[in-house]
Coordinates of C-alpha atoms and ligand atoms in Angstrom, one line a residue:
X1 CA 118.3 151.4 186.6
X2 CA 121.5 153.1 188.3
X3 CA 123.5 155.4 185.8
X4 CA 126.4 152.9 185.7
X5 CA 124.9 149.9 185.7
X6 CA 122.9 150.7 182.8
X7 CA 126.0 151.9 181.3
X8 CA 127.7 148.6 181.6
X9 CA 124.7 147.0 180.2
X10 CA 125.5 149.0 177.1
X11 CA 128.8 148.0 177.1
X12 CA 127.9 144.2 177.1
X13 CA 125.0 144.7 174.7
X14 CA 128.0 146.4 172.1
X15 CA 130.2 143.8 172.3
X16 CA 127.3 141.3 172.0
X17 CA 125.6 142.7 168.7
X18 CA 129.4 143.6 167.6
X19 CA 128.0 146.8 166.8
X20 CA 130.8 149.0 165.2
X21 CA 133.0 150.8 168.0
X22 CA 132.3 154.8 167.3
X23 CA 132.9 157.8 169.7
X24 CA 129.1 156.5 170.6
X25 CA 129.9 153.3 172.2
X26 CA 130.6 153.2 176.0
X27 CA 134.3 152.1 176.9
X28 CA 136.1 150.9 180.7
X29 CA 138.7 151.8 182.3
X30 CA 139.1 148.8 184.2
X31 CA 135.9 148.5 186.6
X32 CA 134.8 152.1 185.3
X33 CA 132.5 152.6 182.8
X34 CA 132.5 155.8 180.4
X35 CA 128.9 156.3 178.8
X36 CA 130.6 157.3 175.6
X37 CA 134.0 158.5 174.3
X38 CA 133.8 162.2 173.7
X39 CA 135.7 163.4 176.5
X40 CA 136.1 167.0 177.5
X41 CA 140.0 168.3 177.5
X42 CA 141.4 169.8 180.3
X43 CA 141.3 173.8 179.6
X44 CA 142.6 176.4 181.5
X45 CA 139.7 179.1 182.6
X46 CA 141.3 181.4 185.1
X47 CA 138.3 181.7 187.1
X48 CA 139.0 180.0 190.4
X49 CA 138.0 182.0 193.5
X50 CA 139.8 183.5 196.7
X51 CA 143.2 180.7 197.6
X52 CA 142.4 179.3 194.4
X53 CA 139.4 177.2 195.4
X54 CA 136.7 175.9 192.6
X55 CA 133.8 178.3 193.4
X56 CA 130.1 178.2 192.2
X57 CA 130.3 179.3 188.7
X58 CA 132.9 176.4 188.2
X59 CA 130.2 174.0 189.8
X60 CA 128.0 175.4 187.6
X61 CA 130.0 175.0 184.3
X62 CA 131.4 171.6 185.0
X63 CA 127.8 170.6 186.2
X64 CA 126.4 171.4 182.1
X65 CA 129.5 169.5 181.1
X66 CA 128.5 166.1 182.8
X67 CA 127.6 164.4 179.0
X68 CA 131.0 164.0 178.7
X69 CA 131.9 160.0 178.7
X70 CA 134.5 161.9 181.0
X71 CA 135.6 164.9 182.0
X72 CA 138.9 166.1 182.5
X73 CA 139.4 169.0 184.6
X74 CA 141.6 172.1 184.2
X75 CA 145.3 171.8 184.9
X76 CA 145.0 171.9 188.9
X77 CA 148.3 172.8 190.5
X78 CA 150.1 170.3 192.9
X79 CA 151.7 172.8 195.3
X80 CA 152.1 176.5 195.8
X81 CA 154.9 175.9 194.0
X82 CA 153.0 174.1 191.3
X83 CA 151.2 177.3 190.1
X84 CA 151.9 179.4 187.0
X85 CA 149.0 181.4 186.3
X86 CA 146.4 183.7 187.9
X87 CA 143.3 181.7 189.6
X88 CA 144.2 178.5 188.2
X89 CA 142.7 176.2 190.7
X90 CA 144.8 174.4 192.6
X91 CA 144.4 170.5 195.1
X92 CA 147.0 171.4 198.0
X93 CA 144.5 172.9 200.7
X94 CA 141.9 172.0 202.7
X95 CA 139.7 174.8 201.3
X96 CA 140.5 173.6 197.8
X97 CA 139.3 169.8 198.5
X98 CA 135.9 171.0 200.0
X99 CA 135.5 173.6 196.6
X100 CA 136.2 170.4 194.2
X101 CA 134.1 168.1 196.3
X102 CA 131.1 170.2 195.2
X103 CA 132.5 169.7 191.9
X104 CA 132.6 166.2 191.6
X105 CA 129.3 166.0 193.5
X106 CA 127.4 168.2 191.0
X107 CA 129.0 166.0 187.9
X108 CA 128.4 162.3 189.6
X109 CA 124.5 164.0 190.0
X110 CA 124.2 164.3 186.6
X111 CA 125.8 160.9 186.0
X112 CA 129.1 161.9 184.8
X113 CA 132.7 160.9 185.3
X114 CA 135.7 163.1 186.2
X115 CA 139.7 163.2 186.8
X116 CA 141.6 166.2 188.0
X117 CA 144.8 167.1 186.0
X118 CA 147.4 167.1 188.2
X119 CA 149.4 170.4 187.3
X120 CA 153.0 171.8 187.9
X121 CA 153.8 174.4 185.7
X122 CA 158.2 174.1 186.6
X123 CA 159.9 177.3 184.9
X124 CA 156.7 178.8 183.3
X125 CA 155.6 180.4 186.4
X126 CA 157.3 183.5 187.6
X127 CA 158.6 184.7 190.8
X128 CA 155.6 187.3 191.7
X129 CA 153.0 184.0 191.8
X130 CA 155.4 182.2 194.0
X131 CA 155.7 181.9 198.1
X132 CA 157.9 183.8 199.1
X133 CA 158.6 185.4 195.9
X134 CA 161.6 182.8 195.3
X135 CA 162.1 181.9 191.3
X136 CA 160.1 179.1 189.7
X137 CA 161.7 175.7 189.8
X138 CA 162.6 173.6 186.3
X139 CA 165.1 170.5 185.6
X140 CA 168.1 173.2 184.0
X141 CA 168.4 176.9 184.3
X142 CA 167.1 177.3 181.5
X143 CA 164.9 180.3 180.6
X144 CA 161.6 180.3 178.4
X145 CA 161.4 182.7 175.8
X146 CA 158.3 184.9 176.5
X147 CA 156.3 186.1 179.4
X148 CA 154.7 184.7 182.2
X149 CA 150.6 185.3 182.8
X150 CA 151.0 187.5 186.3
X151 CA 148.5 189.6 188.7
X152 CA 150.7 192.2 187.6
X153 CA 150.1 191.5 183.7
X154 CA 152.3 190.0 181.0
X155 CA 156.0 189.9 182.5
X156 CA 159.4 188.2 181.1
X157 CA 160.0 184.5 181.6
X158 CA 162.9 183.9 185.0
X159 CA 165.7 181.3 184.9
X160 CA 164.3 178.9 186.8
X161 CA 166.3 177.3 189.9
X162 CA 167.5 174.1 188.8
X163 CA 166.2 171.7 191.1
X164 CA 168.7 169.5 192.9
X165 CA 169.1 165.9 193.5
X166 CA 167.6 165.9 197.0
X167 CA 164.9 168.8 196.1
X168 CA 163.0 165.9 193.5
X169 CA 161.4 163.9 196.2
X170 CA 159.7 166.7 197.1
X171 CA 158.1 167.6 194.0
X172 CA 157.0 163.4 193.9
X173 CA 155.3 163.9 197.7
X174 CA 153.3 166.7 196.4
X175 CA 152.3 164.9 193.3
X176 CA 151.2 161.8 196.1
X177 CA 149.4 164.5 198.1
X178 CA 147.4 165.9 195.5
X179 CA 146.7 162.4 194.4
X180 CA 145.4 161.5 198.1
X181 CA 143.3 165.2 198.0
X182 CA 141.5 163.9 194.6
X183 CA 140.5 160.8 196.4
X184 CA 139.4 163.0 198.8
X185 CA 137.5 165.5 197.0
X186 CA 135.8 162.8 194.9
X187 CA 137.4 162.1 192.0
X188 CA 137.0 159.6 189.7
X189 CA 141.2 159.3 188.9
X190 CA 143.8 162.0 188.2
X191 CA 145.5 162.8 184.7
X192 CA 149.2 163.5 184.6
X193 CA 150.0 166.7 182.7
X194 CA 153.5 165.7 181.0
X195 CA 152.4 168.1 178.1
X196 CA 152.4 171.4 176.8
X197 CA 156.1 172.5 178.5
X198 CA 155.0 172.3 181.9
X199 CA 157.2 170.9 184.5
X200 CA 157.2 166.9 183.8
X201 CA 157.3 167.8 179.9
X202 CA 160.5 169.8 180.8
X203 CA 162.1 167.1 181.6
X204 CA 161.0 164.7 179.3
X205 CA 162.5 166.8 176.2
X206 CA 165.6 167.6 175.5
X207 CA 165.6 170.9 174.0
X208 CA 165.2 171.8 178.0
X209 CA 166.5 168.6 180.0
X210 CA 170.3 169.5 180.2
X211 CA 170.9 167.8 183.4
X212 CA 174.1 165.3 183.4
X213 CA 172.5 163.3 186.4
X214 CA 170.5 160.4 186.6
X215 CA 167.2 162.4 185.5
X216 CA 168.9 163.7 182.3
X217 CA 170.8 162.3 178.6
X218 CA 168.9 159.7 177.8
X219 CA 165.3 158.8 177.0
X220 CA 165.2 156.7 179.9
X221 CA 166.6 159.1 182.6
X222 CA 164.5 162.2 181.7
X223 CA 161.6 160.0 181.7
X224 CA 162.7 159.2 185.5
X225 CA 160.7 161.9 187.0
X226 CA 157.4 161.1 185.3
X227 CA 157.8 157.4 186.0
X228 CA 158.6 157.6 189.9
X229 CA 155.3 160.1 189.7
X230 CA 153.3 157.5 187.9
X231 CA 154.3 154.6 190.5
X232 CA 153.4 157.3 193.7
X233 CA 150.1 157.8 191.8
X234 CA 149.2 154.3 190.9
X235 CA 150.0 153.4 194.2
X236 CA 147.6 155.8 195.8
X237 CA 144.8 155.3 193.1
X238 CA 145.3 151.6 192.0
X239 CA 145.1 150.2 188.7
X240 CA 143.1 152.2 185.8
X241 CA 142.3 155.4 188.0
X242 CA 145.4 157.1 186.8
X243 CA 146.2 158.7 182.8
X244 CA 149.2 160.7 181.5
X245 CA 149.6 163.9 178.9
X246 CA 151.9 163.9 176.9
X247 CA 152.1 166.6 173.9
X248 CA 155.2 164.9 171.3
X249 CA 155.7 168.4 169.0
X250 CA 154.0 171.1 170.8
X251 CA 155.8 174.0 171.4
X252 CA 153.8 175.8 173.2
X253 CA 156.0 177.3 175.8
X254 CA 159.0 177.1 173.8
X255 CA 160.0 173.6 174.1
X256 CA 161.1 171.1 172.0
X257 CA 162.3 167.3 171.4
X258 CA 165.0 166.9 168.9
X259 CA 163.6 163.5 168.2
X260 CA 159.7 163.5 168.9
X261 CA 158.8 160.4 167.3
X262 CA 161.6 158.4 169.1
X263 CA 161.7 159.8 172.5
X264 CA 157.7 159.3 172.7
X265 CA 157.4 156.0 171.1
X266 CA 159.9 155.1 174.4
X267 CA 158.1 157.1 176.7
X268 CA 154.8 155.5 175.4
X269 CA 156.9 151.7 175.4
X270 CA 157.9 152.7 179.2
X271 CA 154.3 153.3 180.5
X272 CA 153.0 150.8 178.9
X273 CA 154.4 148.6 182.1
X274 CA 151.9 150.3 184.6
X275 CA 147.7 149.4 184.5
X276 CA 147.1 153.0 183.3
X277 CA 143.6 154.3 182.6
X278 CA 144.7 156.0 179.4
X279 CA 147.4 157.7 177.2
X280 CA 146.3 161.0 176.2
X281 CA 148.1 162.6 173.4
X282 CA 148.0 166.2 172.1
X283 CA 148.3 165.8 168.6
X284 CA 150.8 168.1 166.4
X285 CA 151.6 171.8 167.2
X286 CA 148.9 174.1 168.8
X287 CA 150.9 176.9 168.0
X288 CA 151.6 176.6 163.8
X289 CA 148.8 173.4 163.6
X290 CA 151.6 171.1 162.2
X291 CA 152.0 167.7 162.6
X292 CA 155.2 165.6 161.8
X293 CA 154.8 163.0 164.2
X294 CA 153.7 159.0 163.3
X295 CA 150.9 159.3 165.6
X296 CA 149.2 156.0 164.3
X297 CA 152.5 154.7 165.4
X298 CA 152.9 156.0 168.9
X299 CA 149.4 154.5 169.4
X300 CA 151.1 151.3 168.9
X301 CA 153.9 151.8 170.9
X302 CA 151.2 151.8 173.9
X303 CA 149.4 148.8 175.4
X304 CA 146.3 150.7 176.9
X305 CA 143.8 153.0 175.8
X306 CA 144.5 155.4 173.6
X307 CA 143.3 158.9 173.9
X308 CA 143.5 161.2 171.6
X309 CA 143.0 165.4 170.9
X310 CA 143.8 168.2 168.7
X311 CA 141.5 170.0 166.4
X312 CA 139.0 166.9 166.1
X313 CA 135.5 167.1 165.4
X314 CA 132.6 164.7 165.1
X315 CA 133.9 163.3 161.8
X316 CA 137.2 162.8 162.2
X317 CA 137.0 162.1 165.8
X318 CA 134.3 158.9 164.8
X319 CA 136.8 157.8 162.0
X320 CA 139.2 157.6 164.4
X321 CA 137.3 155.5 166.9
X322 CA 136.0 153.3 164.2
X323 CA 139.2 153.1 162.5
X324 CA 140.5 151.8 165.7
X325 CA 143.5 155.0 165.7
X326 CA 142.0 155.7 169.1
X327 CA 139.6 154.8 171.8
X328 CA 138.5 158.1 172.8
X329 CA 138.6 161.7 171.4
X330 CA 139.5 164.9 173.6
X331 CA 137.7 167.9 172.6
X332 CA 138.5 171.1 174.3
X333 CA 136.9 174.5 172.4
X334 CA 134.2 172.8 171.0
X335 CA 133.4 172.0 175.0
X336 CA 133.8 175.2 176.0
X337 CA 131.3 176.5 173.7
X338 CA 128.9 173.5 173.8
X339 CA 128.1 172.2 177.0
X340 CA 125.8 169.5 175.5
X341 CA 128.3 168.6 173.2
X342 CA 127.9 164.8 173.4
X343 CA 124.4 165.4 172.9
X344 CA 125.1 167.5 170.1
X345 CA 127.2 164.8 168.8
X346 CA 124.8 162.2 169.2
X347 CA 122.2 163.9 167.0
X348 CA 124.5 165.7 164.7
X349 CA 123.1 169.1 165.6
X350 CA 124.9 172.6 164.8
X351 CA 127.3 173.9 167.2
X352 CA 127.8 177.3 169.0
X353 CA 131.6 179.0 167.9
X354 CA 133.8 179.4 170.8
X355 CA 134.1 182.9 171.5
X356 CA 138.2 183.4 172.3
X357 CA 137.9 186.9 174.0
X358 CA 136.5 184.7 177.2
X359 CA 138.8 182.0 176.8
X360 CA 140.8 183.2 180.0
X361 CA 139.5 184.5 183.2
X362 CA 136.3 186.9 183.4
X363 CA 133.1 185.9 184.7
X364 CA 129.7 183.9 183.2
X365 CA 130.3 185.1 180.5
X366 CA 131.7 182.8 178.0
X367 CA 131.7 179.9 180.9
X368 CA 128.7 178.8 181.6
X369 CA 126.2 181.2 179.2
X370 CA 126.4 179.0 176.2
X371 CA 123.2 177.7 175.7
X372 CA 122.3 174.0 175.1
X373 CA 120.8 173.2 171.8
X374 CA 117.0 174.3 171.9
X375 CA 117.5 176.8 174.6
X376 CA 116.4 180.3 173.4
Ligands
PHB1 C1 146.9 177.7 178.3 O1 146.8 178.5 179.3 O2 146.7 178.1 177.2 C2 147.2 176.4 178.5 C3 147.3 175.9 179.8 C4 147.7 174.6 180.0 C5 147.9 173.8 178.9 C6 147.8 174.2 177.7 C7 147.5 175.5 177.5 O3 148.3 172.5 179.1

């Protein structure tokens, strides 16, 4: 039987024996099944090729991946303009269309699913990695502290240039035109990153929205820009083939919310207008591990799926699930070091340990060496 219809037939045959819901049990996102909910985070590698183009080792390591119920992939950047770090991959050229088709390609072989995040990193990029050398762009001149990740090494965060009124819709048609290069390149949907300080997430908090216009002051205005982006995309992907990251309390970045719980119960009450495949949610702070936030209660703020990620693993990620606190669980190290995670998972074998040191850029190694349980 085809991967996806037996995959619905799953589906059907769970709700029929009212088997309990577990990270195990396949799920849809509207007419797309997911073979399970353990779902592999986007994570930044730093080993694109040449322009920024997916190249074969990242064929290779998204290929082992393919167990996930779906994969997300790395932060991908919109635009030239979009990118913040070295050979982050990007989904603004032709060359970098063809690199992902192979991509998807290799993952629909194996029976998997994938999105592309949809990546602009706003004021934490630096001048050196953009054309024309001109300053990274971000809702107020505001400057991160800390340093930007640069071919020339570690360098000090720039002011950004404020972006004006009449500069937004451009930022909105690139979002559309990566959208219309995922359909392209083969995607199964795109992911939104609104998390973790980049651009959208900029704007969305207040500790770096200071804009007196229409996309700044209240909840509602600096959620502007993330809603006109979510209409382009919807649009261009239809109901269900579109999710959004948001991160409440990460400061990652050096951003913050004075209000976290109230400004993303809103923005989670906002989207909850548009058919969107998921809300994915990055759990406390992934720089001190704490978490203040009601997340329980954000969850209910939202109408659709729920996704959720932070420091799970198989136990607290199947409570969750069966608990009903979310319908599928993001793990991010534990797929870097396990490419057979779900399998893993599934048979509650022992894991590999990520190994940090090849985290970012490099080669192989630490991408796609780690061995699948009962290789030697
Ligand atoms: C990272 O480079 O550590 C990184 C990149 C993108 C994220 C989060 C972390 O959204």
């Amino acid at each position: 039987m085809p991967i996806v219809e037996s995959v619905i037939e799953k589906y059907i045959m769970t709700s029929v024996t009212n088997d309990k819901t577990n990270l195990f049990s396949p799920i849809l996102l509207g007419d797309m099944a997911l073979a399970n909910r353990i779902i592999m985070a986007p994570l930044t590698r730093n080993r694109a090729g040449e322009g920024n183009v997916p190249q074969d080792t990242n064929v290779e390591y998204y290929r082992q991946r393919a167990g996930a119920g779906l994969i997300i992939s790395e932060g991908s950047q919109i635009s030239a303009q979009g990118v913040g770090y070295p050979r982050t991959p990007g989904i603004h050229s032709e060359a970098q269309v063809e690199g992902w088709k192979r991509v998807t390609n290799a993952v629909h072989d194996k029976g998997g699913r994938i999105f592309i995040q949809l990546w602009h990193t706003g004021r934490i990029s630096h001048s050196s990695l953009q054309p024309g050398h001109v300053l990274p762009v971000g809702p107020s001149a505001l400057k991160a502290a800390g340093q930007a990740s640069t071919y020339q090494g570690m360098q000090d965060f720039e002011t950004p240039h404020a972006l004006t009124l009449d500069e937004l819709p451009d930022i909105v048609a690139d979002y559309a035109n990566a959208a219309q290069n995922a359909k392209k390149a083969g995607f199964d949907g795109v992911e939104i990153h609104a998390a973790n300080g980049y651009l959208l997430d900029q704007f969305l908090r207040d500790g770096t929205n200071r804009r007196t216009d229409s996309y700044g002051g209240s909840i509602v205005n600096r959620m502007q820009l993330l809603a006109e982006v979510v209409e382009k995309l919807i649009a261009v992907w239809g109901a269900y083939r579109v999710g959004v990251r948001v991160s409440p309390e990460n400061s990652f970045n050096d951003i913050k919310d004075s209000q976290p719980q109230q400004t993303f119960n809103a923005i989670a009450k906002k989207l909850s207008e548009y058919p969107l495949a998921y809300l994915h949610v990055l759990e406390g702070d992934m720089m001190t591990g704490e978490r203040h936030v009601d997340y329980v209660a954000l969850r209910n703020c939202f109408a659709g799926l729920y996704m959720a990620n932070n420091g799970y693993d198989l136990e607290r990620g199947n409570s969750a699930v069966e608990q009903n606190h979310a319908d599928m669980v993001a793990y991010g190290k534990l797929f870097i070091a396990n490419p057979d995670l779900s399998a893993r998972f599934a048979k509650n074998l022992p894991l590999n340990a990520p190994d940090q040191a090849t985290f970012y850029g490099g080669d192989e190694k630490g991408y796609t060496d780690y061995p699948k349980y009962g290789d030697a």
